[in-house]
PDB file of C-alpha atoms in Angstrom:
ATOM      1  CA  UNK Q   1       6.146   1.892 -19.170  1.00  0.00           C
ATOM      2  CA  UNK Q   2       2.664   3.209 -19.881  1.00  0.00           C
ATOM      3  CA  UNK Q   3      -0.032   4.807 -17.664  1.00  0.00           C
ATOM      4  CA  UNK Q   4      -3.111   2.863 -17.087  1.00  0.00           C
ATOM      5  CA  UNK Q   5      -5.376   5.204 -15.418  1.00  0.00           C
ATOM      6  CA  UNK Q   6      -5.856   8.934 -14.156  1.00  0.00           C
ATOM      7  CA  UNK Q   7      -8.242  10.002 -11.410  1.00  0.00           C
ATOM      8  CA  UNK Q   8      -8.798  13.504 -10.106  1.00  0.00           C
ATOM      9  CA  UNK Q   9     -10.701  13.279  -6.788  1.00  0.00           C
ATOM     10  CA  UNK Q  10     -12.205  16.283  -4.932  1.00  0.00           C
ATOM     11  CA  UNK Q  11     -11.748  16.937  -1.130  1.00  0.00           C
ATOM     12  CA  UNK Q  12     -14.701  14.493  -0.066  1.00  0.00           C
ATOM     13  CA  UNK Q  13     -13.655  11.519  -2.086  1.00  0.00           C
ATOM     14  CA  UNK Q  14     -15.911  12.216  -5.227  1.00  0.00           C
ATOM     15  CA  UNK Q  15     -14.345  11.351  -8.707  1.00  0.00           C
ATOM     16  CA  UNK Q  16     -14.400  14.531 -10.807  1.00  0.00           C
ATOM     17  CA  UNK Q  17     -12.160  13.388 -13.695  1.00  0.00           C
ATOM     18  CA  UNK Q  18     -11.066  10.056 -14.918  1.00  0.00           C
ATOM     19  CA  UNK Q  19      -9.396   8.618 -17.873  1.00  0.00           C
ATOM     20  CA  UNK Q  20      -8.651   4.925 -18.644  1.00  0.00           C
ATOM     21  CA  UNK Q  21      -6.093   3.722 -21.178  1.00  0.00           C
ATOM     22  CA  UNK Q  22      -4.858   0.846 -23.011  1.00  0.00           C
ATOM     23  CA  UNK Q  23      -4.007  -1.899 -20.651  1.00  0.00           C
ATOM     24  CA  UNK Q  24      -6.447  -0.947 -17.874  1.00  0.00           C
ATOM     25  CA  UNK Q  25      -9.531  -3.051 -16.966  1.00  0.00           C
ATOM     26  CA  UNK Q  26     -12.649  -1.179 -18.311  1.00  0.00           C
ATOM     27  CA  UNK Q  27     -14.876  -0.124 -15.650  1.00  0.00           C
ATOM     28  CA  UNK Q  28     -18.161   1.588 -15.835  1.00  0.00           C
ATOM     29  CA  UNK Q  29     -18.324   5.090 -14.371  1.00  0.00           C
ATOM     30  CA  UNK Q  30     -20.119   3.949 -11.080  1.00  0.00           C
ATOM     31  CA  UNK Q  31     -17.446   1.494 -10.459  1.00  0.00           C
ATOM     32  CA  UNK Q  32     -14.671   4.342 -11.048  1.00  0.00           C
ATOM     33  CA  UNK Q  33     -16.801   6.341  -8.535  1.00  0.00           C
ATOM     34  CA  UNK Q  34     -16.628   3.527  -5.942  1.00  0.00           C
ATOM     35  CA  UNK Q  35     -12.674   3.003  -6.546  1.00  0.00           C
ATOM     36  CA  UNK Q  36     -12.272   6.741  -5.890  1.00  0.00           C
ATOM     37  CA  UNK Q  37     -13.986   6.867  -2.799  1.00  0.00           C
ATOM     38  CA  UNK Q  38     -12.581   3.626  -1.504  1.00  0.00           C
ATOM     39  CA  UNK Q  39      -9.006   5.276  -2.079  1.00  0.00           C
ATOM     40  CA  UNK Q  40     -10.166   8.257   0.020  1.00  0.00           C
ATOM     41  CA  UNK Q  41     -11.289   5.854   2.779  1.00  0.00           C
ATOM     42  CA  UNK Q  42      -8.050   4.064   2.511  1.00  0.00           C
ATOM     43  CA  UNK Q  43      -6.133   7.092   3.178  1.00  0.00           C
ATOM     44  CA  UNK Q  44      -8.105   8.069   6.102  1.00  0.00           C
ATOM     45  CA  UNK Q  45      -7.529   4.780   7.908  1.00  0.00           C
ATOM     46  CA  UNK Q  46      -3.750   4.667   6.879  1.00  0.00           C
ATOM     47  CA  UNK Q  47      -3.335   7.889   8.791  1.00  0.00           C
ATOM     48  CA  UNK Q  48      -5.033   6.360  11.843  1.00  0.00           C
ATOM     49  CA  UNK Q  49      -2.957   3.263  11.981  1.00  0.00           C
ATOM     50  CA  UNK Q  50       0.367   5.008  11.719  1.00  0.00           C
ATOM     51  CA  UNK Q  51       3.065   3.901  14.075  1.00  0.00           C
ATOM     52  CA  UNK Q  52       4.650   7.293  14.228  1.00  0.00           C
ATOM     53  CA  UNK Q  53       3.448  10.971  14.795  1.00  0.00           C
ATOM     54  CA  UNK Q  54       1.784  12.259  11.632  1.00  0.00           C
ATOM     55  CA  UNK Q  55      -0.033  15.344  12.501  1.00  0.00           C
ATOM     56  CA  UNK Q  56       0.349  16.751   8.840  1.00  0.00           C
ATOM     57  CA  UNK Q  57       0.360  13.458   7.037  1.00  0.00           C
ATOM     58  CA  UNK Q  58      -2.062  12.977   4.300  1.00  0.00           C
ATOM     59  CA  UNK Q  59      -2.087   9.349   4.317  1.00  0.00           C
ATOM     60  CA  UNK Q  60      -1.273   6.901   1.540  1.00  0.00           C
ATOM     61  CA  UNK Q  61       0.671   8.606  -1.277  1.00  0.00           C
ATOM     62  CA  UNK Q  62       2.011   5.655  -3.088  1.00  0.00           C
ATOM     63  CA  UNK Q  63       1.164   2.093  -3.565  1.00  0.00           C
ATOM     64  CA  UNK Q  64       3.269  -0.770  -5.020  1.00  0.00           C
ATOM     65  CA  UNK Q  65       1.948  -4.080  -6.416  1.00  0.00           C
ATOM     66  CA  UNK Q  66       3.506  -6.523  -8.447  1.00  0.00           C
ATOM     67  CA  UNK Q  67       1.987  -5.451 -11.949  1.00  0.00           C
ATOM     68  CA  UNK Q  68       1.404  -1.662 -11.313  1.00  0.00           C
ATOM     69  CA  UNK Q  69       2.190   1.380  -8.960  1.00  0.00           C
ATOM     70  CA  UNK Q  70      -0.106   3.880  -8.034  1.00  0.00           C
ATOM     71  CA  UNK Q  71       0.910   7.488  -7.136  1.00  0.00           C
ATOM     72  CA  UNK Q  72      -1.297  10.224  -5.453  1.00  0.00           C
ATOM     73  CA  UNK Q  73      -0.326  13.804  -5.342  1.00  0.00           C
ATOM     74  CA  UNK Q  74      -2.309  16.211  -3.094  1.00  0.00           C
ATOM     75  CA  UNK Q  75      -1.725  19.924  -2.956  1.00  0.00           C
ATOM     76  CA  UNK Q  76      -2.802  21.896  -0.061  1.00  0.00           C
ATOM     77  CA  UNK Q  77      -6.326  22.475  -1.322  1.00  0.00           C
ATOM     78  CA  UNK Q  78      -7.059  18.834  -0.847  1.00  0.00           C
ATOM     79  CA  UNK Q  79      -7.733  17.727  -4.281  1.00  0.00           C
ATOM     80  CA  UNK Q  80      -6.027  14.635  -5.234  1.00  0.00           C
ATOM     81  CA  UNK Q  81      -4.574  13.490  -8.458  1.00  0.00           C
ATOM     82  CA  UNK Q  82      -4.071   9.959  -8.769  1.00  0.00           C
ATOM     83  CA  UNK Q  83      -2.105   8.115 -11.327  1.00  0.00           C
ATOM     84  CA  UNK Q  84      -1.669   4.166 -12.024  1.00  0.00           C
ATOM     85  CA  UNK Q  85       1.181   3.011 -14.249  1.00  0.00           C
ATOM     86  CA  UNK Q  86       3.576   0.146 -14.623  1.00  0.00           C
ATOM     87  CA  UNK Q  87       5.851  -0.753 -11.883  1.00  0.00           C
ATOM     88  CA  UNK Q  88       8.984   0.322 -13.617  1.00  0.00           C
ATOM     89  CA  UNK Q  89       7.837   4.015 -14.066  1.00  0.00           C
ATOM     90  CA  UNK Q  90      10.156   6.073 -11.794  1.00  0.00           C
ATOM     91  CA  UNK Q  91       8.456   8.022  -9.068  1.00  0.00           C
ATOM     92  CA  UNK Q  92       9.781  11.381 -10.203  1.00  0.00           C
ATOM     93  CA  UNK Q  93       8.376  11.098 -13.512  1.00  0.00           C
ATOM     94  CA  UNK Q  94       4.879  10.239 -12.102  1.00  0.00           C
ATOM     95  CA  UNK Q  95       5.086  12.975  -9.826  1.00  0.00           C
ATOM     96  CA  UNK Q  96       5.897  15.353 -12.645  1.00  0.00           C
ATOM     97  CA  UNK Q  97       3.017  14.258 -14.600  1.00  0.00           C
ATOM     98  CA  UNK Q  98       0.684  14.783 -11.626  1.00  0.00           C
ATOM     99  CA  UNK Q  99       2.181  18.297 -11.063  1.00  0.00           C
ATOM    100  CA  UNK Q 100       1.364  19.254 -14.879  1.00  0.00           C
ATOM    101  CA  UNK Q 101      -1.977  17.783 -14.368  1.00  0.00           C
ATOM    102  CA  UNK Q 102      -2.345  20.136 -11.200  1.00  0.00           C
ATOM    103  CA  UNK Q 103      -1.463  23.028 -13.516  1.00  0.00           C
ATOM    104  CA  UNK Q 104      -4.095  22.210 -16.200  1.00  0.00           C
ATOM    105  CA  UNK Q 105      -6.475  21.762 -13.451  1.00  0.00           C
ATOM    106  CA  UNK Q 106      -5.974  25.260 -12.174  1.00  0.00           C
ATOM    107  CA  UNK Q 107      -5.548  26.752 -15.814  1.00  0.00           C
ATOM    108  CA  UNK Q 108      -8.275  25.165 -17.567  1.00  0.00           C
ATOM    109  CA  UNK Q 109     -10.956  24.038 -15.016  1.00  0.00           C
ATOM    110  CA  UNK Q 110     -10.684  26.549 -11.992  1.00  0.00           C
ATOM    111  CA  UNK Q 111     -10.263  29.549 -14.219  1.00  0.00           C
ATOM    112  CA  UNK Q 112     -13.217  28.542 -16.264  1.00  0.00           C
ATOM    113  CA  UNK Q 113     -15.996  30.687 -15.200  1.00  0.00           C
ATOM    114  CA  UNK Q 114     -18.555  28.085 -15.827  1.00  0.00           C
ATOM    115  CA  UNK Q 115     -16.638  25.363 -13.795  1.00  0.00           C
ATOM    116  CA  UNK Q 116     -18.161  24.870 -10.322  1.00  0.00           C
ATOM    117  CA  UNK Q 117     -15.866  23.539  -7.776  1.00  0.00           C
ATOM    118  CA  UNK Q 118     -15.775  19.948  -6.659  1.00  0.00           C
ATOM    119  CA  UNK Q 119     -18.057  19.201  -9.584  1.00  0.00           C
ATOM    120  CA  UNK Q 120     -17.091  16.958 -12.396  1.00  0.00           C
ATOM    121  CA  UNK Q 121     -14.570  18.434 -14.757  1.00  0.00           C
ATOM    122  CA  UNK Q 122     -16.339  19.112 -18.337  1.00  0.00           C
ATOM    123  CA  UNK Q 123     -14.060  21.577 -19.891  1.00  0.00           C
ATOM    124  CA  UNK Q 124     -13.088  21.108 -23.739  1.00  0.00           C
ATOM    125  CA  UNK Q 125      -9.662  22.769 -23.191  1.00  0.00           C
ATOM    126  CA  UNK Q 126      -8.785  20.635 -20.259  1.00  0.00           C
ATOM    127  CA  UNK Q 127      -9.639  17.684 -22.250  1.00  0.00           C
ATOM    128  CA  UNK Q 128      -7.467  18.869 -25.081  1.00  0.00           C
ATOM    129  CA  UNK Q 129      -4.507  19.621 -22.732  1.00  0.00           C
ATOM    130  CA  UNK Q 130      -4.814  16.578 -20.620  1.00  0.00           C
ATOM    131  CA  UNK Q 131      -4.635  14.428 -24.006  1.00  0.00           C
ATOM    132  CA  UNK Q 132      -1.425  16.402 -25.001  1.00  0.00           C
ATOM    133  CA  UNK Q 133       0.057  15.729 -21.534  1.00  0.00           C
ATOM    134  CA  UNK Q 134      -0.877  12.099 -21.817  1.00  0.00           C
ATOM    135  CA  UNK Q 135       0.207  11.325 -25.415  1.00  0.00           C
ATOM    136  CA  UNK Q 136       4.000  10.450 -24.597  1.00  0.00           C
ATOM    137  CA  UNK Q 137       2.928   8.146 -21.625  1.00  0.00           C
ATOM    138  CA  UNK Q 138       0.223   5.859 -22.943  1.00  0.00           C
ATOM    139  CA  UNK Q 139       0.112   3.045 -25.542  1.00  0.00           C
ATOM    140  CA  UNK Q 140      -3.273   4.022 -26.898  1.00  0.00           C
ATOM    141  CA  UNK Q 141      -6.851   4.601 -26.121  1.00  0.00           C
ATOM    142  CA  UNK Q 142      -8.836   2.104 -24.139  1.00  0.00           C
ATOM    143  CA  UNK Q 143      -9.699  -1.004 -26.109  1.00  0.00           C
TER     144      UNK Q 143
ATOM    145  CA  UNK E   1      16.089   3.261   8.244  1.00  0.00           C
ATOM    146  CA  UNK E   2      13.992   2.591  11.006  1.00  0.00           C
ATOM    147  CA  UNK E   3      11.723  -0.258  11.877  1.00  0.00           C
ATOM    148  CA  UNK E   4       8.432   0.276  13.598  1.00  0.00           C
ATOM    149  CA  UNK E   5       6.264  -2.633  14.204  1.00  0.00           C
ATOM    150  CA  UNK E   6       4.970  -6.081  13.032  1.00  0.00           C
ATOM    151  CA  UNK E   7       1.854  -7.736  12.873  1.00  0.00           C
ATOM    152  CA  UNK E   8       0.776 -11.290  11.758  1.00  0.00           C
ATOM    153  CA  UNK E   9      -2.718 -11.893  10.970  1.00  0.00           C
ATOM    154  CA  UNK E  10      -4.270 -15.149  10.006  1.00  0.00           C
ATOM    155  CA  UNK E  11      -7.009 -15.387   7.412  1.00  0.00           C
ATOM    156  CA  UNK E  12      -9.861 -14.566   9.512  1.00  0.00           C
ATOM    157  CA  UNK E  13      -8.071 -11.090  10.393  1.00  0.00           C
ATOM    158  CA  UNK E  14      -7.171 -12.287  13.923  1.00  0.00           C
ATOM    159  CA  UNK E  15      -3.934 -10.956  15.228  1.00  0.00           C
ATOM    160  CA  UNK E  16      -1.596 -13.770  16.122  1.00  0.00           C
ATOM    161  CA  UNK E  17       1.554 -11.936  17.107  1.00  0.00           C
ATOM    162  CA  UNK E  18       2.429  -8.228  17.530  1.00  0.00           C
ATOM    163  CA  UNK E  19       5.857  -6.768  18.245  1.00  0.00           C
ATOM    164  CA  UNK E  20       7.016  -3.292  18.190  1.00  0.00           C
ATOM    165  CA  UNK E  21      10.614  -1.749  18.101  1.00  0.00           C
ATOM    166  CA  UNK E  22      10.959   1.765  17.340  1.00  0.00           C
ATOM    167  CA  UNK E  23       7.345   2.779  17.300  1.00  0.00           C
ATOM    168  CA  UNK E  24       7.079   6.582  18.674  1.00  0.00           C
ATOM    169  CA  UNK E  25       3.367   7.070  18.656  1.00  0.00           C
ATOM    170  CA  UNK E  26       1.598   5.062  21.254  1.00  0.00           C
ATOM    171  CA  UNK E  27      -1.756   3.391  20.102  1.00  0.00           C
ATOM    172  CA  UNK E  28      -4.574   4.136  22.233  1.00  0.00           C
ATOM    173  CA  UNK E  29      -6.484   0.637  21.665  1.00  0.00           C
ATOM    174  CA  UNK E  30      -4.471  -1.824  20.223  1.00  0.00           C
ATOM    175  CA  UNK E  31      -7.279  -4.140  19.546  1.00  0.00           C
ATOM    176  CA  UNK E  32      -9.008  -1.414  17.688  1.00  0.00           C
ATOM    177  CA  UNK E  33      -6.008  -0.681  15.529  1.00  0.00           C
ATOM    178  CA  UNK E  34      -5.360  -4.113  14.664  1.00  0.00           C
ATOM    179  CA  UNK E  35      -8.991  -4.385  13.250  1.00  0.00           C
ATOM    180  CA  UNK E  36      -8.625  -0.982  11.432  1.00  0.00           C
ATOM    181  CA  UNK E  37      -5.408  -2.396   9.813  1.00  0.00           C
ATOM    182  CA  UNK E  38      -7.285  -5.537   8.773  1.00  0.00           C
ATOM    183  CA  UNK E  39     -10.122  -3.621   7.433  1.00  0.00           C
ATOM    184  CA  UNK E  40      -7.596  -1.389   5.634  1.00  0.00           C
ATOM    185  CA  UNK E  41      -5.383  -4.362   4.108  1.00  0.00           C
ATOM    186  CA  UNK E  42      -8.899  -5.872   2.867  1.00  0.00           C
ATOM    187  CA  UNK E  43      -9.945  -2.545   1.163  1.00  0.00           C
ATOM    188  CA  UNK E  44      -6.608  -2.307  -0.503  1.00  0.00           C
ATOM    189  CA  UNK E  45      -6.684  -5.952  -1.670  1.00  0.00           C
ATOM    190  CA  UNK E  46      -9.954  -5.222  -3.211  1.00  0.00           C
ATOM    191  CA  UNK E  47      -8.833  -2.054  -4.742  1.00  0.00           C
ATOM    192  CA  UNK E  48      -5.626  -3.815  -5.986  1.00  0.00           C
ATOM    193  CA  UNK E  49      -7.744  -6.443  -7.818  1.00  0.00           C
ATOM    194  CA  UNK E  50     -10.025  -3.749  -9.197  1.00  0.00           C
ATOM    195  CA  UNK E  51      -7.240  -1.445 -10.693  1.00  0.00           C
ATOM    196  CA  UNK E  52      -4.750  -4.122 -11.927  1.00  0.00           C
ATOM    197  CA  UNK E  53      -4.145  -3.919 -15.429  1.00  0.00           C
ATOM    198  CA  UNK E  54      -5.632  -6.521 -17.798  1.00  0.00           C
ATOM    199  CA  UNK E  55      -2.318  -8.169 -18.406  1.00  0.00           C
ATOM    200  CA  UNK E  56      -2.114  -9.091 -14.623  1.00  0.00           C
ATOM    201  CA  UNK E  57      -1.809 -12.903 -14.771  1.00  0.00           C
ATOM    202  CA  UNK E  58      -2.322 -13.187 -11.056  1.00  0.00           C
ATOM    203  CA  UNK E  59      -6.029 -12.394 -11.772  1.00  0.00           C
ATOM    204  CA  UNK E  60      -8.301 -15.246 -12.890  1.00  0.00           C
ATOM    205  CA  UNK E  61      -9.660 -14.684 -16.578  1.00  0.00           C
ATOM    206  CA  UNK E  62     -12.713 -12.387 -16.567  1.00  0.00           C
ATOM    207  CA  UNK E  63     -12.320 -11.255 -13.151  1.00  0.00           C
ATOM    208  CA  UNK E  64     -14.201  -8.076 -12.240  1.00  0.00           C
ATOM    209  CA  UNK E  65     -14.111  -6.066  -9.092  1.00  0.00           C
ATOM    210  CA  UNK E  66     -17.150  -7.941  -7.631  1.00  0.00           C
ATOM    211  CA  UNK E  67     -15.115 -11.108  -7.543  1.00  0.00           C
ATOM    212  CA  UNK E  68     -12.474 -11.243  -4.738  1.00  0.00           C
ATOM    213  CA  UNK E  69      -9.963 -13.750  -5.815  1.00  0.00           C
ATOM    214  CA  UNK E  70      -8.980 -16.466  -3.295  1.00  0.00           C
ATOM    215  CA  UNK E  71      -5.223 -16.639  -2.570  1.00  0.00           C
ATOM    216  CA  UNK E  72      -2.785 -13.856  -2.025  1.00  0.00           C
ATOM    217  CA  UNK E  73      -3.114 -10.467  -3.838  1.00  0.00           C
ATOM    218  CA  UNK E  74      -0.534  -8.696  -5.731  1.00  0.00           C
ATOM    219  CA  UNK E  75      -0.306  -5.701  -3.263  1.00  0.00           C
ATOM    220  CA  UNK E  76       3.151  -5.300  -1.662  1.00  0.00           C
ATOM    221  CA  UNK E  77       3.564  -2.113   0.033  1.00  0.00           C
ATOM    222  CA  UNK E  78       2.253   1.286   0.639  1.00  0.00           C
ATOM    223  CA  UNK E  79       3.886   4.613   1.546  1.00  0.00           C
ATOM    224  CA  UNK E  80       2.685   7.586   3.262  1.00  0.00           C
ATOM    225  CA  UNK E  81       4.902  10.838   4.023  1.00  0.00           C
ATOM    226  CA  UNK E  82       5.781   9.228   7.409  1.00  0.00           C
ATOM    227  CA  UNK E  83       5.971   5.484   7.286  1.00  0.00           C
ATOM    228  CA  UNK E  84       5.809   2.624   4.791  1.00  0.00           C
ATOM    229  CA  UNK E  85       3.910  -0.601   5.287  1.00  0.00           C
ATOM    230  CA  UNK E  86       4.959  -3.857   3.892  1.00  0.00           C
ATOM    231  CA  UNK E  87       2.765  -6.629   3.145  1.00  0.00           C
ATOM    232  CA  UNK E  88       3.051 -10.362   2.336  1.00  0.00           C
ATOM    233  CA  UNK E  89       0.350 -12.948   2.134  1.00  0.00           C
ATOM    234  CA  UNK E  90       0.722 -16.670   2.024  1.00  0.00           C
ATOM    235  CA  UNK E  91      -1.410 -19.023   0.281  1.00  0.00           C
ATOM    236  CA  UNK E  92      -2.920 -20.054   3.311  1.00  0.00           C
ATOM    237  CA  UNK E  93      -4.114 -16.501   4.092  1.00  0.00           C
ATOM    238  CA  UNK E  94      -1.515 -15.488   6.791  1.00  0.00           C
ATOM    239  CA  UNK E  95      -0.736 -11.936   6.486  1.00  0.00           C
ATOM    240  CA  UNK E  96       2.494 -10.500   7.564  1.00  0.00           C
ATOM    241  CA  UNK E  97       2.583  -6.757   8.012  1.00  0.00           C
ATOM    242  CA  UNK E  98       5.832  -4.709   8.786  1.00  0.00           C
ATOM    243  CA  UNK E  99       5.956  -0.933   9.083  1.00  0.00           C
ATOM    244  CA  UNK E 100       9.121   1.012   8.466  1.00  0.00           C
ATOM    245  CA  UNK E 101      10.294   4.678   7.765  1.00  0.00           C
ATOM    246  CA  UNK E 102       9.530   5.495   4.147  1.00  0.00           C
ATOM    247  CA  UNK E 103      11.825   4.616   1.163  1.00  0.00           C
ATOM    248  CA  UNK E 104      12.755   1.167   2.646  1.00  0.00           C
ATOM    249  CA  UNK E 105      12.273  -0.395  -0.891  1.00  0.00           C
ATOM    250  CA  UNK E 106      10.786  -4.050  -1.323  1.00  0.00           C
ATOM    251  CA  UNK E 107      10.787  -5.867   1.952  1.00  0.00           C
ATOM    252  CA  UNK E 108       8.722  -8.906   0.543  1.00  0.00           C
ATOM    253  CA  UNK E 109      11.705 -11.160   0.857  1.00  0.00           C
ATOM    254  CA  UNK E 110      12.201 -10.308   4.506  1.00  0.00           C
ATOM    255  CA  UNK E 111       8.668 -11.034   5.359  1.00  0.00           C
ATOM    256  CA  UNK E 112       8.983 -14.245   3.417  1.00  0.00           C
ATOM    257  CA  UNK E 113      11.901 -15.275   5.702  1.00  0.00           C
ATOM    258  CA  UNK E 114      10.032 -14.416   8.750  1.00  0.00           C
ATOM    259  CA  UNK E 115       7.343 -16.903   7.438  1.00  0.00           C
ATOM    260  CA  UNK E 116       9.829 -19.433   6.527  1.00  0.00           C
ATOM    261  CA  UNK E 117      12.325 -19.041   9.497  1.00  0.00           C
ATOM    262  CA  UNK E 118      10.012 -18.115  12.121  1.00  0.00           C
ATOM    263  CA  UNK E 119       6.493 -19.154  11.331  1.00  0.00           C
ATOM    264  CA  UNK E 120       7.193 -22.575  10.016  1.00  0.00           C
ATOM    265  CA  UNK E 121      10.172 -23.424  12.262  1.00  0.00           C
ATOM    266  CA  UNK E 122       8.671 -22.185  15.685  1.00  0.00           C
ATOM    267  CA  UNK E 123       4.947 -22.239  15.212  1.00  0.00           C
ATOM    268  CA  UNK E 124       3.856 -24.804  12.771  1.00  0.00           C
ATOM    269  CA  UNK E 125       6.452 -27.375  14.010  1.00  0.00           C
ATOM    270  CA  UNK E 126       5.721 -26.758  17.500  1.00  0.00           C
ATOM    271  CA  UNK E 127       3.589 -29.597  18.680  1.00  0.00           C
ATOM    272  CA  UNK E 128       2.104 -27.530  21.535  1.00  0.00           C
ATOM    273  CA  UNK E 129       0.949 -24.864  18.948  1.00  0.00           C
ATOM    274  CA  UNK E 130      -2.673 -24.924  17.840  1.00  0.00           C
ATOM    275  CA  UNK E 131      -3.170 -23.420  14.269  1.00  0.00           C
ATOM    276  CA  UNK E 132      -4.992 -20.220  14.604  1.00  0.00           C
ATOM    277  CA  UNK E 133      -4.363 -19.487  18.146  1.00  0.00           C
ATOM    278  CA  UNK E 134      -2.087 -16.405  19.125  1.00  0.00           C
ATOM    279  CA  UNK E 135       1.644 -17.273  19.163  1.00  0.00           C
ATOM    280  CA  UNK E 136       3.231 -16.689  22.770  1.00  0.00           C
ATOM    281  CA  UNK E 137       6.356 -18.746  22.021  1.00  0.00           C
ATOM    282  CA  UNK E 138       9.508 -16.946  23.207  1.00  0.00           C
ATOM    283  CA  UNK E 139      11.601 -18.724  20.450  1.00  0.00           C
ATOM    284  CA  UNK E 140       9.374 -17.408  17.881  1.00  0.00           C
ATOM    285  CA  UNK E 141       9.649 -13.797  19.176  1.00  0.00           C
ATOM    286  CA  UNK E 142      13.557 -14.082  19.130  1.00  0.00           C
ATOM    287  CA  UNK E 143      13.367 -15.692  15.558  1.00  0.00           C
ATOM    288  CA  UNK E 144      11.388 -12.547  14.306  1.00  0.00           C
ATOM    289  CA  UNK E 145      13.868 -10.267  16.218  1.00  0.00           C
ATOM    290  CA  UNK E 146      16.826 -11.855  14.549  1.00  0.00           C
ATOM    291  CA  UNK E 147      15.427 -11.748  10.986  1.00  0.00           C
ATOM    292  CA  UNK E 148      14.323  -8.149  11.466  1.00  0.00           C
ATOM    293  CA  UNK E 149      17.846  -7.381  12.935  1.00  0.00           C
ATOM    294  CA  UNK E 150      19.585  -8.821  10.013  1.00  0.00           C
ATOM    295  CA  UNK E 151      17.934  -6.502   7.777  1.00  0.00           C
ATOM    296  CA  UNK E 152      18.792  -3.564  10.191  1.00  0.00           C
ATOM    297  CA  UNK E 153      22.498  -4.843  10.023  1.00  0.00           C
ATOM    298  CA  UNK E 154      22.534  -4.677   6.237  1.00  0.00           C
ATOM    299  CA  UNK E 155      21.220  -1.210   6.305  1.00  0.00           C
ATOM    300  CA  UNK E 156      23.508  -0.512   9.041  1.00  0.00           C
ATOM    301  CA  UNK E 157      21.144   1.215  11.504  1.00  0.00           C
ATOM    302  CA  UNK E 158      19.701  -0.484  14.615  1.00  0.00           C
ATOM    303  CA  UNK E 159      18.934   0.239  18.172  1.00  0.00           C
ATOM    304  CA  UNK E 160      18.604  -2.820  20.441  1.00  0.00           C
ATOM    305  CA  UNK E 161      15.105  -4.109  20.865  1.00  0.00           C
ATOM    306  CA  UNK E 162      13.472  -2.803  23.927  1.00  0.00           C
ATOM    307  CA  UNK E 163      13.988  -5.849  25.964  1.00  0.00           C
ATOM    308  CA  UNK E 164      17.570  -5.903  25.253  1.00  0.00           C
ATOM    309  CA  UNK E 165      17.876  -9.201  23.493  1.00  0.00           C
ATOM    310  CA  UNK E 166      21.751  -8.938  22.988  1.00  0.00           C
ATOM    311  CA  UNK E 167      23.557 -11.395  20.908  1.00  0.00           C
ATOM    312  CA  UNK E 168      26.506 -11.856  23.319  1.00  0.00           C
ATOM    313  CA  UNK E 169      25.181 -15.212  24.840  1.00  0.00           C
ATOM    314  CA  UNK E 170      26.335 -16.662  21.594  1.00  0.00           C
ATOM    315  CA  UNK E 171      29.432 -19.083  22.633  1.00  0.00           C
ATOM    316  CA  UNK E 172      31.619 -20.775  20.454  1.00  0.00           C
ATOM    317  CA  UNK E 173      30.866 -24.421  20.357  1.00  0.00           C
ATOM    318  CA  UNK E 174      33.605 -25.282  17.609  1.00  0.00           C
ATOM    319  CA  UNK E 175      36.325 -25.335  20.341  1.00  0.00           C
ATOM    320  CA  UNK E 176      34.670 -28.224  22.140  1.00  0.00           C
TER     321      UNK E 176
END
């Protein structure tokens, strides 16, 4: 039950970090940017079409398809952590990974004095710890 | 579990049928809402094609995000904190959409039953029905209600439909 794809998306729908692993379709960077902003748009509309009152709802947080599932974790700051995995991956596991990822973001991106908020994450320590976090859950690097 | 509403769209995105049960937030403009929903489903479908893993056999070989595959997508449902939307698309492009409270599980089977037991029986086989027009048939509405009700009976929660379609009219014909 591997993970295919990880996105970190900023408050305005811009992609600031992404990783693709074995099994995912290979996308060029521009395509990944487009996907991230599409997801952002989908979330906004999913709030609008809600049949129930949803004042504090952030919109779509989970999506299931026949061959994969997608989970979104959004802390109150509005930055989004998105993971795509096989459908048999339990929700708690995915949420756990996303929470850990949030910690890494806080520790190694936000606390980095050279990192500018909402800009792409290019921090060596973040990369190292991200690789450690993902290792047990992926089959291998992208082919 | 609560069941909020149901939409049936054809492949052009026109709403053929709409029904609501326990919806609590009144829509301001139903037509606008339906258009938003169709756009949303289109975007989700495209997203699902783009991010699907390579071993996905529902994609034609060499598919990339630019190409929208014909036929049903592999999208099943999405969840927000407040509701869950279930989706089933037939090969002919009909989209069945049902919204419920979250954690309802996979309701694809139920939507397939609506297709089989309501749409095929009461719309396609109705000689007066013109394909692609809105479904106004009372029988269709009752069929949809009864399929959805069977789910509610299984999960043990249901308030009657707003117009009070009780099951009390059922009389025993066996005794005749």
